[in-house]
Short mmCIF file of C-alpha atoms and ligand atoms in Angstrom, two decimals:
data_model
loop_
_atom_site.label_atom_id
_atom_site.label_comp_id
_atom_site.label_asym_id
_atom_site.label_seq_id
_atom_site.Cartn_x
_atom_site.Cartn_y
_atom_site.Cartn_z
CA MET V 82 97.76 108.48 59.96
CA LYS V 83 97.61 111.84 61.69
CA VAL V 84 97.66 112.83 65.31
CA HIS V 85 96.10 115.93 66.78
CA ILE V 86 96.82 117.06 70.33
CA GLU V 87 94.31 119.52 71.67
CA VAL V 88 95.66 122.58 73.38
CA GLY V 89 92.44 123.56 75.09
CA VAL V 90 90.90 126.87 75.99
CA ASP V 91 93.05 129.09 78.21
CA GLY V 92 95.74 126.47 78.06
CA GLY V 93 93.84 124.04 80.19
CA GLN V 94 90.28 123.18 79.35
CA GLN V 95 90.23 119.83 77.61
CA GLY V 96 93.70 120.30 76.35
CA CYS V 97 97.14 118.99 77.09
CA THR V 98 98.00 119.81 80.68
CA GLY V 99 101.49 118.39 80.60
CA HIS V 100 101.20 115.03 82.31
CA GLY V 101 103.90 113.83 79.94
CA ARG V 102 102.45 110.33 79.90
CA CYS V 103 102.49 110.13 76.10
CA ALA V 104 106.23 110.69 75.93
CA MET V 105 106.91 108.49 78.91
CA MET V 106 105.13 105.47 77.50
CA ALA V 107 105.54 106.06 73.75
CA GLY V 108 108.69 108.14 73.43
CA GLU V 109 109.34 106.87 69.92
CA PHE V 110 106.71 109.27 68.69
CA TYR V 111 105.72 111.73 71.42
CA GLU V 112 108.01 114.34 72.89
CA VAL V 113 107.45 116.80 75.71
CA ASP V 114 109.09 120.12 76.52
CA ASP V 115 110.97 120.86 79.73
CA ASP V 116 107.71 121.57 81.54
CA GLY V 117 106.30 118.22 80.49
CA TYR V 118 103.80 119.45 77.85
CA ALA V 119 103.55 117.69 74.48
CA ILE V 120 105.59 119.77 72.04
CA HIS V 121 103.07 119.26 69.23
CA ARG V 122 100.06 120.38 71.23
CA GLY V 123 97.74 122.48 69.14
CA GLU V 124 99.02 120.87 65.95
CA THR V 125 98.02 118.06 63.66
CA VAL V 126 101.07 116.04 62.69
CA ASP V 127 101.67 113.11 60.37
CA VAL V 128 102.71 109.88 62.00
CA PRO V 129 105.83 108.49 60.30
CA ALA V 130 105.46 104.97 58.93
CA GLY V 131 106.19 102.36 61.57
CA LEU V 132 105.20 104.56 64.51
CA GLU V 133 101.44 104.07 64.24
CA ASP V 134 101.33 101.73 67.21
CA ALA V 135 103.29 104.14 69.35
CA ALA V 136 100.93 106.95 68.34
CA ARG V 137 97.89 104.87 69.30
CA TYR V 138 99.49 103.70 72.51
CA GLY V 139 100.32 107.25 73.63
CA ALA V 140 96.78 108.37 72.88
CA GLY V 141 95.46 105.51 75.00
CA VAL V 142 97.39 106.53 78.10
CA CYS V 143 96.78 110.30 77.96
CA PRO V 144 94.80 110.94 81.16
CA GLU V 145 93.16 113.99 79.63
CA ARG V 146 92.20 112.00 76.51
CA VAL V 147 93.16 114.93 74.30
CA ILE V 148 95.18 113.05 71.70
CA GLN V 149 93.01 112.44 68.64
CA ILE V 150 94.03 109.83 66.11
CA GLU V 151 92.87 110.22 62.54
CA GLU V 152 93.43 106.89 60.83
CA MET Z 119 87.04 111.56 66.37
CA ALA Z 120 88.50 109.01 68.70
CA PHE Z 121 88.30 109.27 72.48
CA LYS Z 122 85.48 111.79 72.70
CA ALA Z 123 83.20 111.28 75.64
CA GLN Z 124 80.56 108.92 74.39
CA GLU Z 125 76.93 109.84 74.99
CA THR Z 126 75.85 107.99 78.09
CA GLU Z 127 72.46 107.39 79.59
CA TYR Z 128 72.80 108.14 83.25
CA THR Z 129 70.67 105.99 85.50
CA GLN Z 130 70.70 106.27 89.26
CA PRO Z 131 70.86 103.06 91.34
CA THR Z 132 67.72 100.99 91.73
CA GLN Z 133 66.01 100.20 95.03
CA ALA Z 134 67.63 96.75 94.86
CA ASP Z 135 71.07 98.40 94.63
CA VAL Z 136 70.26 100.54 97.64
CA ASP Z 137 69.06 97.54 99.64
CA GLU Z 138 72.21 95.65 98.72
CA SER Z 139 74.35 98.58 99.80
CA ILE Z 140 72.62 98.71 103.18
CA ARG Z 141 73.12 94.98 103.58
CA LYS Z 142 76.84 95.11 102.63
CA TYR Z 143 77.91 98.41 104.14
CA GLY Z 144 75.29 99.23 106.72
CA ARG Z 145 74.30 102.40 104.86
CA ASP Z 146 73.00 103.72 101.56
CA ILE Z 147 76.29 104.74 99.94
CA TYR Z 148 74.48 106.32 96.98
CA ASN Z 149 72.29 108.81 98.79
CA ASP Z 150 73.98 108.98 102.19
CA PHE Z 151 77.67 108.69 101.50
CA ASP Z 152 80.38 109.61 104.00
CA LEU Z 153 84.06 109.76 103.03
CA ASP Z 154 85.02 109.48 106.68
CA ALA Z 155 82.83 106.50 107.57
CA PRO Z 156 84.92 103.57 108.86
CA VAL Z 157 83.27 101.27 106.32
CA PHE Z 158 84.84 103.31 103.51
CA ASN Z 159 88.23 102.45 104.97
CA ASP Z 160 87.44 98.78 105.59
CA GLN Z 161 85.66 97.97 102.32
CA HIS Z 162 87.39 100.65 100.28
CA PHE Z 163 87.71 99.05 96.86
CA GLU Z 164 84.35 97.30 96.97
CA ILE Z 165 82.66 100.64 97.66
CA LEU Z 166 84.64 102.46 94.97
CA ASP Z 167 83.60 99.81 92.44
CA ASP Z 168 79.94 100.07 93.42
CA LEU Z 169 80.08 103.86 93.13
CA VAL Z 170 81.69 103.83 89.70
CA GLU Z 171 79.53 101.02 88.32
CA LYS Z 172 76.15 101.89 89.73
CA CYS Z 173 75.86 105.58 90.48
CA PRO Z 174 76.74 108.53 88.23
CA VAL Z 175 76.12 111.14 90.93
CA VAL Z 176 76.38 110.19 94.59
CA HIS Z 177 75.01 112.40 97.34
CA SER Z 178 76.28 112.90 100.86
CA THR Z 179 74.22 114.58 103.53
CA VAL Z 180 77.19 115.16 105.82
CA GLY Z 181 77.41 118.79 106.96
CA LYS Z 182 76.28 121.10 104.20
CA GLY Z 183 76.13 118.09 101.87
CA TYR Z 184 78.16 117.28 98.79
CA TYR Z 185 78.07 115.26 95.59
CA LEU Z 186 80.56 112.78 94.15
CA VAL Z 187 81.21 111.60 90.60
CA SER Z 188 83.37 108.55 89.86
CA GLN Z 189 82.94 107.66 86.20
CA ASN Z 190 85.96 108.56 84.12
CA THR Z 191 84.04 110.84 81.72
CA LEU Z 192 82.28 112.66 84.56
CA VAL Z 193 85.50 113.19 86.50
CA ARG Z 194 87.00 114.70 83.37
CA GLU Z 195 83.89 116.80 82.80
CA VAL Z 196 84.47 118.41 86.20
CA GLY Z 197 88.26 118.50 86.27
CA GLN Z 198 88.66 119.92 82.79
CA ASN Z 199 86.22 122.78 83.29
CA TRP Z 200 87.48 125.16 85.94
CA ARG Z 201 85.08 127.91 84.95
CA THR Z 202 82.08 125.90 86.05
CA PHE Z 203 83.85 123.83 88.70
CA SER Z 204 86.07 126.16 90.67
CA ALA Z 205 88.92 125.14 92.96
CA ALA Z 206 88.92 128.54 94.68
CA GLY Z 207 86.41 127.30 97.28
CA GLY Z 208 88.87 124.68 98.50
CA TYR Z 209 89.25 120.97 97.83
CA MET Z 210 87.57 119.52 100.90
CA PRO Z 211 83.88 119.34 101.65
CA ASN Z 212 82.55 121.27 104.66
CA ARG Z 213 85.74 123.28 104.83
CA PRO Z 214 86.08 124.96 108.23
CA ASP Z 215 85.71 128.76 108.01
CA GLY Z 216 88.86 130.78 108.33
CA LEU Z 217 91.26 128.12 107.11
CA PRO Z 218 93.72 129.85 104.77
CA PHE Z 219 93.65 128.69 101.15
CA LEU Z 220 96.58 126.77 99.70
CA TYR Z 221 97.87 127.92 96.32
CA PRO Z 222 98.00 126.75 93.53
CA GLU Z 223 95.66 123.92 94.56
CA GLU Z 224 92.86 126.14 95.85
CA SER Z 225 92.87 128.79 93.15
CA ASP Z 226 91.58 129.30 89.60
CA PRO Z 227 93.14 131.08 86.63
CA PRO Z 228 94.50 133.66 86.26
CA VAL Z 229 96.11 133.33 89.73
CA HIS Z 230 96.59 129.60 89.25
CA THR Z 231 98.22 130.11 85.84
CA SER Z 232 100.64 132.72 87.21
CA TRP Z 233 101.94 130.23 89.76
CA ARG Z 234 101.91 127.07 87.65
CA GLN Z 235 103.77 128.70 84.80
CA GLU Z 236 106.63 129.57 87.13
CA LEU Z 237 106.54 126.36 89.17
CA ASN Z 238 106.28 123.85 86.31
CA PRO Z 239 109.87 124.10 85.05
CA PHE Z 240 111.20 123.14 88.50
CA MET Z 241 109.15 119.95 88.54
CA GLY Z 242 109.41 119.02 84.84
CA PRO Z 243 110.99 115.78 83.66
CA LYS Z 244 114.37 117.35 82.90
CA VAL Z 245 115.05 118.94 86.30
CA ILE Z 246 113.67 115.93 88.18
CA LYS Z 247 115.98 113.56 86.28
CA GLY Z 248 118.88 115.37 87.93
CA TYR Z 249 117.75 114.12 91.36
CA GLU Z 250 117.95 110.48 90.40
CA GLU Z 251 121.37 109.68 91.81
CA GLN Z 252 120.64 111.31 95.16
CA ILE Z 253 117.29 109.54 95.50
CA ARG Z 254 118.86 106.16 94.71
CA GLU Z 255 121.58 106.81 97.24
CA ASP Z 256 118.97 107.71 99.86
CA ALA Z 257 116.98 104.57 99.09
CA ASN Z 258 120.15 102.59 99.73
CA ILE Z 259 120.83 104.36 103.03
CA LEU Z 260 117.37 103.32 104.19
CA ILE Z 261 117.91 99.74 102.97
CA ASP Z 262 121.30 99.61 104.75
CA ALA Z 263 119.53 100.36 108.01
CA ILE Z 264 117.09 97.43 107.72
CA ILE Z 265 118.70 94.76 105.58
CA ASP Z 266 120.56 92.88 108.34
CA LYS Z 267 117.57 92.91 110.68
CA GLY Z 268 115.71 90.64 108.30
CA LYS Z 269 112.48 92.55 108.89
CA CYS Z 270 111.05 96.04 109.12
CA GLU Z 271 107.95 98.11 109.54
CA PHE Z 272 108.06 99.36 105.99
CA VAL Z 273 105.95 102.51 106.36
CA SER Z 274 107.90 104.22 109.13
CA GLU Z 275 111.30 102.80 108.21
CA PHE Z 276 111.13 103.50 104.50
CA ALA Z 277 108.00 104.64 102.71
CA ALA Z 278 107.27 107.64 104.90
CA VAL Z 279 110.92 108.73 104.87
CA LEU Z 280 112.16 108.52 101.30
CA PRO Z 281 109.57 110.88 99.75
CA GLY Z 282 110.30 113.40 102.52
CA TRP Z 283 114.03 113.24 101.95
CA ALA Z 284 113.57 113.42 98.18
CA PHE Z 285 111.50 116.57 98.47
CA PHE Z 286 113.24 118.40 101.31
CA LYS Z 287 116.78 117.63 100.19
CA ASN Z 288 116.50 118.03 96.45
CA VAL Z 289 113.65 120.42 95.84
CA LEU Z 290 113.78 122.62 98.95
CA GLY Z 291 117.44 122.22 99.88
CA VAL Z 292 116.83 122.46 103.65
CA PRO Z 293 119.73 121.70 106.02
CA VAL Z 294 120.13 117.93 106.47
CA GLU Z 295 119.91 118.19 110.27
CA ASP Z 296 116.31 119.43 109.97
CA LEU Z 297 115.11 116.47 107.91
CA ASP Z 298 113.97 114.18 110.71
CA LYS Z 299 111.75 116.69 112.42
CA LEU Z 300 110.25 117.83 109.12
CA VAL Z 301 109.46 114.30 107.96
CA ASP Z 302 107.93 113.55 111.36
CA GLY Z 303 106.06 116.86 111.32
CA VAL Z 304 104.46 116.15 107.95
CA GLU Z 305 103.59 112.57 108.88
CA SER Z 306 102.17 113.25 112.37
CA GLY Z 307 100.70 116.56 111.25
CA THR Z 308 98.62 114.71 108.67
CA PHE Z 309 97.82 111.42 110.36
CA SER Z 310 98.38 111.48 114.13
CA PRO Z 311 95.31 110.03 115.83
CA ASP Z 312 95.86 112.57 118.63
CA LEU Z 313 94.29 115.73 117.19
CA ASP Z 314 96.23 118.05 119.50
CA GLU Z 315 99.47 116.53 118.38
CA ARG Z 316 98.34 116.74 114.78
CA GLY Z 317 97.70 120.47 115.17
CA ARG Z 318 101.02 121.04 116.92
CA LYS Z 319 103.06 119.18 114.31
CA MET Z 320 101.23 120.84 111.46
CA GLY Z 321 101.86 124.21 113.11
CA PHE Z 322 105.53 123.37 113.41
CA VAL Z 323 105.86 122.57 109.69
CA PHE Z 324 103.98 125.75 108.69
CA GLN Z 325 106.22 127.83 110.94
CA TYR Z 326 109.36 126.12 109.66
CA LEU Z 327 108.43 126.61 106.02
CA GLY Z 328 107.54 130.28 106.58
CA ASP Z 329 110.81 130.91 108.39
CA TYR Z 330 112.77 129.00 105.78
CA LEU Z 331 111.25 131.00 102.95
CA LYS Z 332 112.07 134.23 104.76
CA LYS Z 333 115.64 133.14 105.41
CA ARG Z 334 116.16 132.09 101.82
CA SER Z 335 114.75 135.39 100.53
CA GLU Z 336 117.57 137.13 102.39
CA GLU Z 337 120.31 134.80 101.16
CA PRO Z 338 122.10 134.79 97.80
CA PRO Z 339 119.88 133.02 95.25
CA ARG Z 340 120.53 129.35 94.38
CA GLY Z 341 118.34 129.43 91.28
CA ASP Z 342 115.96 126.82 92.68
CA MET Z 343 112.21 126.61 93.22
CA VAL Z 344 112.46 128.16 96.69
CA ASP Z 345 114.03 131.30 95.21
CA MET Z 346 111.23 131.48 92.70
CA ILE Z 347 108.54 131.13 95.37
CA ALA Z 348 110.23 133.67 97.67
CA GLU Z 349 110.45 136.12 94.78
CA GLY Z 350 106.73 135.55 94.10
CA VAL Z 351 104.80 136.04 90.90
CA THR Z 352 103.05 138.99 89.32
CA TYR Z 353 99.30 138.56 89.04
CA GLU Z 354 97.34 139.54 85.97
CA ASP Z 355 96.32 142.89 87.48
CA GLY Z 356 99.99 143.79 87.90
CA SER Z 357 100.05 143.26 91.66
CA LYS Z 358 102.75 141.20 93.31
CA SER Z 359 101.64 138.02 95.08
CA PRO Z 360 101.35 138.73 98.81
CA TRP Z 361 103.80 137.01 101.16
CA GLU Z 362 101.07 134.71 102.61
CA HIS Z 363 100.38 133.34 99.14
CA ARG Z 364 104.04 132.49 98.72
CA VAL Z 365 104.19 130.64 102.02
CA SER Z 366 101.00 128.76 101.09
CA VAL Z 367 102.59 127.61 97.83
CA LEU Z 368 105.50 126.15 99.75
CA VAL Z 369 103.09 124.45 102.17
CA ASP Z 370 100.98 123.06 99.30
CA MET Z 371 104.03 121.63 97.56
CA THR Z 372 105.23 120.04 100.80
CA PHE Z 373 101.96 118.43 101.88
CA GLY Z 374 101.01 117.40 98.33
CA GLY Z 375 103.97 115.21 97.76
CA ILE Z 376 104.94 113.13 100.73
CA ALA Z 377 102.12 111.04 102.19
CA THR Z 378 100.72 110.47 98.71
CA THR Z 379 103.88 108.82 97.45
CA THR Z 380 104.22 106.87 100.71
CA TYR Z 381 100.89 105.16 100.14
CA VAL Z 382 101.62 104.03 96.58
CA MET Z 383 105.08 102.80 97.59
CA ALA Z 384 103.96 100.84 100.65
CA SER Z 385 100.88 99.38 98.93
CA ALA Z 386 103.02 98.20 96.04
CA ILE Z 387 105.51 96.52 98.36
CA ASN Z 388 102.67 94.82 100.21
CA TRP Z 389 101.24 93.57 96.93
CA LEU Z 390 104.62 92.46 95.56
CA ALA Z 391 105.25 90.51 98.76
CA GLU Z 392 102.04 88.59 98.16
CA ASN Z 393 102.47 88.12 94.41
CA PRO Z 394 105.85 86.46 93.95
CA GLU Z 395 105.29 85.67 90.28
CA GLN Z 396 104.70 89.26 89.26
CA ARG Z 397 107.54 90.31 91.56
CA LYS Z 398 109.82 87.95 89.69
CA LEU Z 399 108.82 89.55 86.40
CA LEU Z 400 109.91 92.91 87.77
CA VAL Z 401 113.22 91.51 89.03
CA ASP Z 402 113.96 89.70 85.76
CA ASP Z 403 112.83 92.31 83.26
CA PRO Z 404 112.55 95.75 84.84
CA GLU Z 405 113.06 97.39 81.45
CA THR Z 406 109.68 96.15 80.22
CA TYR Z 407 107.68 95.93 83.40
CA MET Z 408 108.82 98.74 85.67
CA PRO Z 409 107.12 101.61 83.79
CA ARG Z 410 103.92 99.61 83.49
CA ALA Z 411 104.03 98.52 87.13
CA ILE Z 412 104.43 102.08 88.37
CA GLU Z 413 101.38 103.25 86.44
CA GLU Z 414 99.39 100.21 87.53
CA PHE Z 415 100.26 100.80 91.18
CA ALA Z 416 99.27 104.48 90.90
CA ARG Z 417 96.02 103.39 89.27
CA VAL Z 418 94.95 100.87 91.90
CA PHE Z 419 96.55 102.39 94.99
CA ALA Z 420 95.34 105.94 94.51
CA PRO Z 421 96.24 108.03 97.56
CA VAL Z 422 94.15 111.00 96.44
CA VAL Z 423 90.76 109.35 96.69
CA ALA Z 424 88.62 112.39 95.92
CA LEU Z 425 88.96 116.16 95.71
CA GLY Z 426 86.27 118.73 95.28
CA ARG Z 427 85.22 121.79 93.35
CA THR Z 428 82.48 124.39 93.85
CA CYS Z 429 79.88 124.93 91.11
CA THR Z 430 80.00 128.52 89.88
CA ARG Z 431 76.58 128.20 88.18
CA ASP Z 432 73.62 125.86 87.92
CA VAL Z 433 74.77 122.91 85.85
CA GLU Z 434 73.60 119.47 84.81
CA LEU Z 435 76.10 116.76 85.60
CA GLY Z 436 75.65 113.04 85.04
CA GLY Z 437 71.93 113.52 84.57
CA ARG Z 438 71.47 115.43 87.81
CA GLN Z 439 70.79 119.14 88.27
CA LEU Z 440 73.36 120.84 90.51
CA LYS Z 441 73.04 124.40 91.78
CA GLU Z 442 75.48 127.25 91.98
CA GLY Z 443 77.45 126.84 95.21
CA ASP Z 444 77.06 123.04 95.36
CA PHE Z 445 80.20 121.11 96.20
CA VAL Z 446 81.13 118.20 93.95
CA MET Z 447 83.97 115.75 94.45
CA MET Z 448 85.88 113.93 91.74
CA VAL Z 449 86.57 110.39 92.90
CA TYR Z 450 89.92 110.03 91.16
CA ALA Z 451 90.40 106.61 92.74
CA GLY Z 452 87.11 105.50 91.16
CA ALA Z 453 87.76 106.98 87.71
CA SER Z 454 90.86 104.80 87.49
CA ARG Z 455 88.71 101.69 88.13
CA ASP Z 456 86.00 102.54 85.62
CA PRO Z 457 85.25 99.42 83.57
CA ARG Z 458 84.01 101.71 80.78
CA VAL Z 459 87.62 102.73 80.06
CA VAL Z 460 89.79 100.10 81.77
CA ASP Z 461 89.60 96.38 80.92
CA GLU Z 462 89.43 94.11 83.95
CA ALA Z 463 89.53 97.23 86.09
CA LYS Z 464 89.49 95.35 89.40
CA THR Z 465 92.48 93.19 88.56
CA ILE Z 466 95.97 94.34 89.47
CA ASP Z 467 98.24 93.41 86.59
CA ILE Z 468 101.67 94.93 86.08
CA THR Z 469 101.91 93.50 82.57
CA ARG Z 470 99.10 95.74 81.31
CA GLU Z 471 100.39 97.66 78.32
CA THR Z 472 97.95 100.51 78.34
CA VAL Z 473 97.30 101.86 81.79
CA LEU Z 474 94.82 104.69 81.69
CA HIS Z 475 94.30 106.28 85.07
CA SER Z 476 93.50 109.54 86.76
CA ALA Z 477 95.59 109.06 89.93
CA PHE Z 478 97.44 112.31 89.28
CA GLY Z 479 94.27 114.22 88.51
CA VAL Z 480 92.97 115.79 85.33
CA GLY Z 481 92.72 119.37 84.13
CA ILE Z 482 94.78 122.36 85.11
CA HIS Z 483 95.46 121.14 88.66
CA ARG Z 484 97.01 117.87 87.47
CA CYS Z 485 99.76 116.85 89.83
CA ILE Z 486 102.85 118.98 89.51
CA GLY Z 487 104.91 116.35 91.34
CA SER Z 488 104.14 113.29 89.21
CA ASN Z 489 107.60 113.17 87.65
CA LEU Z 490 109.21 113.25 91.08
CA ALA Z 491 106.79 110.69 92.49
CA ARG Z 492 107.47 108.29 89.62
CA LEU Z 493 111.21 108.62 90.08
CA GLU Z 494 110.91 107.88 93.81
CA LEU Z 495 108.80 104.82 93.08
CA ARG Z 496 111.17 103.51 90.43
CA ALA Z 497 114.27 104.04 92.57
CA THR Z 498 112.58 102.27 95.48
CA PHE Z 499 111.40 99.23 93.55
CA GLU Z 500 114.67 98.84 91.66
CA GLU Z 501 116.97 99.19 94.66
CA LEU Z 502 114.81 97.21 97.04
CA LEU Z 503 114.19 94.33 94.63
CA ARG Z 504 117.88 94.26 93.74
CA ARG Z 505 119.00 93.97 97.35
CA ILE Z 506 116.01 92.17 98.89
CA PRO Z 507 114.42 90.18 96.06
CA GLU Z 508 112.43 87.89 98.38
CA PHE Z 509 110.22 89.17 101.17
CA HIS Z 510 106.89 88.37 102.74
CA VAL Z 511 104.22 90.04 104.86
CA VAL Z 512 104.32 89.31 108.61
CA GLU Z 513 101.39 91.43 109.65
CA PRO Z 514 98.82 92.73 107.17
CA PRO Z 515 98.73 96.50 106.71
CA THR Z 516 96.34 98.92 108.37
CA HIS Z 517 94.86 101.92 106.57
CA VAL Z 518 93.16 105.25 107.13
CA SER Z 519 90.81 106.65 104.50
CA GLY Z 520 88.96 109.87 103.82
CA PHE Z 521 89.60 112.11 100.83
CA LEU Z 522 93.13 110.71 101.10
CA ARG Z 523 94.03 107.08 101.75
CA SER Z 524 97.15 106.08 103.61
CA MET Z 525 98.79 102.97 104.96
CA ARG Z 526 99.67 103.16 108.64
CA THR Z 527 101.82 100.05 109.14
CA LEU Z 528 103.20 97.20 107.08
CA LYS Z 529 105.41 94.57 108.68
CA ILE Z 530 107.50 92.56 106.27
CA ALA Z 531 110.40 90.13 106.68
CA TRP Z 532 112.93 88.36 104.45
C1 HEM X 289 102.06 109.15 93.87
C2 HEM X 289 102.14 110.36 94.34
C3 HEM X 289 101.16 111.46 94.06
C4 HEM X 289 99.83 111.40 93.72
C5 HEM X 289 98.97 110.17 93.50
C6 HEM X 289 99.37 112.77 93.57
C7 HEM X 289 98.08 113.12 93.20
C8 HEM X 289 97.67 114.41 92.89
C9 HEM X 289 96.37 114.76 92.38
C10 HEM X 289 95.24 113.78 92.11
C11 HEM X 289 96.35 116.10 92.18
C12 HEM X 289 95.19 116.91 91.59
C13 HEM X 289 94.53 117.78 92.57
C14 HEM X 289 93.23 118.37 92.06
O1 HEM X 289 92.66 117.92 91.07
O2 HEM X 289 92.74 119.30 92.70
C15 HEM X 289 97.63 116.61 92.62
C16 HEM X 289 97.98 117.93 92.63
C17 HEM X 289 99.15 118.41 93.20
N1 HEM X 289 100.22 117.65 93.59
FE1 HEM X 289 100.36 115.63 93.59
N2 HEM X 289 100.41 113.62 93.82
C18 HEM X 289 101.52 112.87 94.11
C19 HEM X 289 102.79 113.33 94.37
C20 HEM X 289 103.13 114.66 94.46
C21 HEM X 289 104.45 115.17 94.71
C22 HEM X 289 105.70 114.32 94.85
C23 HEM X 289 104.33 116.55 94.79
C24 HEM X 289 105.35 117.62 95.06
C25 HEM X 289 106.57 117.46 95.31
C26 HEM X 289 102.94 116.88 94.56
C27 HEM X 289 102.42 118.16 94.58
C28 HEM X 289 101.18 118.51 94.11
C29 HEM X 289 100.68 119.88 94.04
C30 HEM X 289 101.40 121.13 94.49
C31 HEM X 289 99.40 119.82 93.46
C32 HEM X 289 98.46 120.99 93.17
C33 HEM X 289 98.67 121.45 91.76
C34 HEM X 289 97.70 122.51 91.32
O3 HEM X 289 96.71 122.78 91.99
O4 HEM X 289 97.92 123.11 90.26
N3 HEM X 289 102.24 115.72 94.35
N4 HEM X 289 98.41 115.55 93.02
S1 SF4 X 290 99.75 112.62 77.93
FE1 SF4 X 290 98.19 114.03 77.19
S2 SF4 X 290 98.18 115.72 78.65
FE2 SF4 X 290 100.01 114.55 78.94
S3 SF4 X 290 101.62 115.60 77.79
FE3 SF4 X 290 100.81 113.98 76.51
S4 SF4 X 290 99.14 115.00 75.44
FE4 SF4 X 290 99.65 116.31 77.10
#
């Protein structure tokens, strides 16, 4: 499973805007920087075995809906 | 790809829907909406649900007229596209001429970006975590003052005070002796039914914040957000932000964060008083339920009901043609109750695992204070439920609604 977090145009349009909800609710997998933005925004990262549920859960609570799951 | 906006057929309400609306609310809420109509306060959630379920694009003929969208995908379509939907025309419909704009809320990139980049670190999860002990202590001071009375008016004795203290003490670092008049100024300046008093109190807070910023700019730096705002930012064209912009940032931060948190806090306490079983879950297993409860409360008790943007070009939205200059409001409170994305959207359930909501906004203006607000809510629920685990409502709450919703009074006893 892979996860892609969109960064958006001009750091805002349909990209991570730093709500930090992913890390708050699914901190096993998601991490945010000191400003609250997902550290892996703009990247596609592999989900380690066992963290698939956390990855899905975080994607489900992102208010911007910019976390894409590739099963 | 998962979570892409699905193609939706947008159909406007039928004549039967309109007739039903007139029967239930005394007006056609789809074509003749008014945020400030008393019925929107009295039948708030029922109206929000009708808007989100039945009408992709609502029209209001009040003043110059405005539109509203409530579906989750449409709210994101507007909020995530600042080029087409600009915040620089202000967030309220029929904005009086001459009112100064508040930054960063009423600005677009690159000005918005210059400010947010500098402000974000001061409100990020790491800095906010450092305020936890103080906020808990303050919650306990407020509980000390009411616990032996066996009752309180929760809004004025707690919910309107704690967010003010949290912000003014920790983030702004104002002298403690000024707290009372500032908290009162923000509260009465926003909600006093006496419009003269409202203006006076608002004027007082503006003046205070301007003077405070000036004073702090002349003092040795403390390395906090106030120093950063007083120092200002450099705009893309190389110019330094004018002094008025800096004061407006301080004002925006102050008014954005207090009454909003008050409403979520007080509504949650009202609901917990009436739902002893779910309250018991929170008391017994806060680890599991507190984070979910906080999100659920923000979802269903959304203080920022709707905020607007100005169309910078002709654009089709939700199947309707809007023109350049049209004003469109995102009903954040509705988008969080959209059955297309939330199961059982009308039910309040703190055991929900996935809480998707837009209470803190979407797009580049998403709430800068959400980490602080969440901490205040958690500290309140934990300390209050620890010390007063059983309480009940003595007199049901009263509300005021417009583009913001607030609770005026809530009498509880234990
Ligand atoms: C539960 C409490 C709160 C709620 C529900 C809330 C809600 C919101 C929403 C919906 C927005 C988006 C505005 C837009 O789209 O135009 C916003 C922005 C903002 N909020 Fe909050 N807020 C809360 C607490 C706070 C706190 C505690 C602070 C500050 C200490 C704060 C400061 C701001 C500021 C300055 C903005 C404007 C940001 C920008 O334009 O870039 N809010 N808030
Ligand atoms: S929840 Fe979404 S917007 Fe928020 S930090 Fe995570 S990816 Fe970014």
